[in-house]
CSV table of C-alpha atoms in Angstrom, one decimal:
chain,number,residue,atom,x,y,z
V,1,GLN,CA,0.0,0.0,0.0
V,2,VAL,CA,1.2,3.5,-0.9
V,3,GLN,CA,-0.1,6.7,0.6
V,4,LEU,CA,0.5,10.0,-1.3
V,5,GLN,CA,-0.2,13.5,-0.1
V,6,GLU,CA,0.2,16.6,-2.3
V,7,SER,CA,0.8,20.1,-1.0
V,8,GLY,CA,1.9,23.5,-2.4
V,9,GLY,CA,-1.1,24.4,-4.5
V,10,GLY,CA,-2.6,27.9,-4.4
V,11,PHE,CA,-3.7,31.0,-6.2
V,12,VAL,CA,-1.2,32.9,-8.3
V,13,GLN,CA,-1.0,35.4,-11.1
V,14,ALA,CA,0.2,34.5,-14.5
V,15,GLY,CA,3.9,34.5,-14.9
V,16,ASN,CA,4.6,33.5,-11.3
V,17,SER,CA,5.8,30.2,-9.9
V,18,LEU,CA,4.7,27.4,-7.5
V,19,ARG,CA,6.3,24.2,-6.3
V,20,LEU,CA,4.2,21.2,-5.6
V,21,SER,CA,5.3,18.5,-3.3
V,22,CYS,CA,4.1,14.9,-2.9
V,23,GLU,CA,5.0,13.0,0.2
V,24,ALA,CA,4.9,9.3,0.0
V,25,SER,CA,4.6,6.7,2.8
V,26,GLY,CA,4.1,3.0,2.9
V,27,ARG,CA,6.1,1.0,0.4
V,28,ILE,CA,9.6,1.9,-0.7
V,29,PHE,CA,9.3,5.2,-2.5
V,30,SER,CA,12.7,4.9,-4.1
V,31,SER,CA,11.8,1.8,-6.0
V,32,TYR,CA,9.0,3.1,-8.2
V,33,LEU,CA,8.2,5.6,-11.0
V,34,MET,CA,6.2,8.7,-10.1
V,35,GLY,CA,4.0,11.0,-12.2
V,36,TRP,CA,2.1,14.2,-12.0
V,37,PHE,CA,-1.3,14.6,-13.6
V,38,ARG,CA,-3.8,17.4,-13.6
V,39,GLN,CA,-7.5,17.8,-14.2
V,40,PRO,CA,-8.7,21.2,-15.5
V,41,PRO,CA,-12.3,22.2,-14.7
V,42,GLY,CA,-14.7,20.2,-16.8
V,43,LYS,CA,-12.0,18.2,-18.5
V,44,GLU,CA,-10.3,14.8,-18.4
V,45,ARG,CA,-7.3,14.1,-16.2
V,46,GLU,CA,-4.1,14.5,-18.2
V,47,PHE,CA,-0.5,13.6,-17.9
V,48,VAL,CA,1.9,16.5,-16.9
V,49,ALA,CA,5.3,14.9,-16.0
V,50,GLY,CA,6.9,11.8,-14.8
V,51,ILE,CA,10.2,10.6,-13.4
V,52,THR,CA,11.8,7.2,-13.1
V,53,TRP,CA,12.8,5.7,-9.8
V,54,ASN,CA,16.3,7.2,-9.7
V,55,GLY,CA,15.5,10.4,-11.5
V,56,GLY,CA,17.5,9.2,-14.5
V,57,ALA,CA,14.7,9.9,-17.0
V,58,THR,CA,11.9,12.4,-17.1
V,59,SER,CA,9.0,13.0,-19.4
V,60,TYR,CA,6.7,16.1,-19.9
V,61,THR,CA,3.6,16.9,-21.8
V,62,PRO,CA,4.5,19.4,-24.6
V,63,SER,CA,2.5,22.3,-23.1
V,64,VAL,CA,4.7,22.4,-19.9
V,65,LYS,CA,8.1,21.5,-21.4
V,66,GLY,CA,10.6,24.2,-20.5
V,67,ARG,CA,8.4,25.7,-17.8
V,68,PHE,CA,7.9,22.7,-15.4
V,69,THR,CA,10.5,20.5,-13.8
V,70,VAL,CA,9.8,17.2,-12.1
V,71,SER,CA,12.3,16.0,-9.5
V,72,ARG,CA,12.4,13.7,-6.5
V,73,ASP,CA,14.3,13.2,-3.2
V,74,ASN,CA,14.3,9.6,-2.3
V,75,ARG,CA,15.8,10.3,1.1
V,76,LYS,CA,12.8,12.4,1.9
V,77,ASN,CA,10.3,10.2,0.1
V,78,THR,CA,9.1,13.3,-1.7
V,79,LEU,CA,8.3,14.1,-5.3
V,80,TYR,CA,8.3,17.7,-6.6
V,81,LEU,CA,6.9,19.7,-9.5
V,82,GLN,CA,8.5,23.1,-10.0
V,83,MET,CA,6.1,25.2,-12.1
V,84,ASN,CA,7.4,28.5,-13.6
V,85,SER,CA,5.8,31.0,-15.9
V,86,LEU,CA,2.4,29.8,-15.0
V,87,LYS,CA,-0.5,30.4,-17.4
V,88,PRO,CA,-4.2,30.5,-16.8
V,89,GLU,CA,-4.5,27.3,-18.8
V,90,ASP,CA,-2.5,25.6,-16.1
V,91,THR,CA,-5.4,26.0,-13.7
V,92,ALA,CA,-6.3,22.5,-12.5
V,93,VAL,CA,-6.3,20.0,-9.6
V,94,TYR,CA,-2.9,18.5,-9.6
V,95,PHE,CA,-2.4,14.8,-8.6
V,96,CYS,CA,0.7,12.8,-7.9
V,97,ALA,CA,0.7,9.1,-8.7
V,98,ALA,CA,2.9,6.1,-8.3
V,99,ASP,CA,3.5,3.3,-10.8
V,100,VAL,CA,4.9,0.4,-8.8
V,101,ASN,CA,5.2,-2.0,-11.7
V,102,SER,CA,7.4,-0.1,-14.1
V,103,GLY,CA,10.9,1.1,-13.7
V,104,ALA,CA,12.3,2.5,-16.9
V,105,VAL,CA,9.5,3.9,-19.0
V,106,VAL,CA,7.4,6.8,-17.9
V,107,GLY,CA,3.7,6.1,-18.7
V,108,THR,CA,1.5,8.9,-19.8
V,109,SER,CA,-1.8,7.2,-19.2
V,110,GLN,CA,-3.5,7.4,-15.9
V,111,TRP,CA,-4.1,3.7,-16.2
V,112,ASP,CA,-0.4,3.1,-15.9
V,113,TYR,CA,-0.4,4.3,-12.3
V,114,ASP,CA,-1.5,2.3,-9.3
V,115,TYR,CA,-1.8,4.8,-6.4
V,116,TRP,CA,-3.0,8.4,-6.3
V,117,GLY,CA,-3.0,11.4,-4.0
V,118,GLN,CA,-6.1,13.5,-3.2
V,119,GLY,CA,-4.9,16.4,-5.3
V,120,THR,CA,-4.1,20.0,-4.8
V,121,GLN,CA,-5.7,23.0,-6.5
V,122,VAL,CA,-3.7,25.3,-8.6
V,123,THR,CA,-5.4,28.5,-9.9
V,124,VAL,CA,-3.7,30.9,-12.2
V,125,SER,CA,-5.2,34.3,-12.9
V,126,LEU,CA,-4.4,36.9,-15.5
């Protein structure tokens, strides 16, 4: 069993930054791949970024590439998403997720992930 808890969401103006955190407990955090997803109002949940167990590989959806950075600290059992140059279209509930069955390939489908946090709201205004 894996428990995930996001934090760091909030209300910001466009152009500003936020850093999301996802603290994991339960199974060995360092052994599994992690991802960030988001669900904009009235839309489907979508992949944002992912990172392999040791941080050796990352993947981003095109709309955030160059603005967002995913990272992890396995000593602290924590996943991060640094979000810079935020835009109104980044407004969504952001979720972290754990894929405990894959090591080397970052999946972009929500069905690739086994455990989810409750989500944290990010709102970006003009």
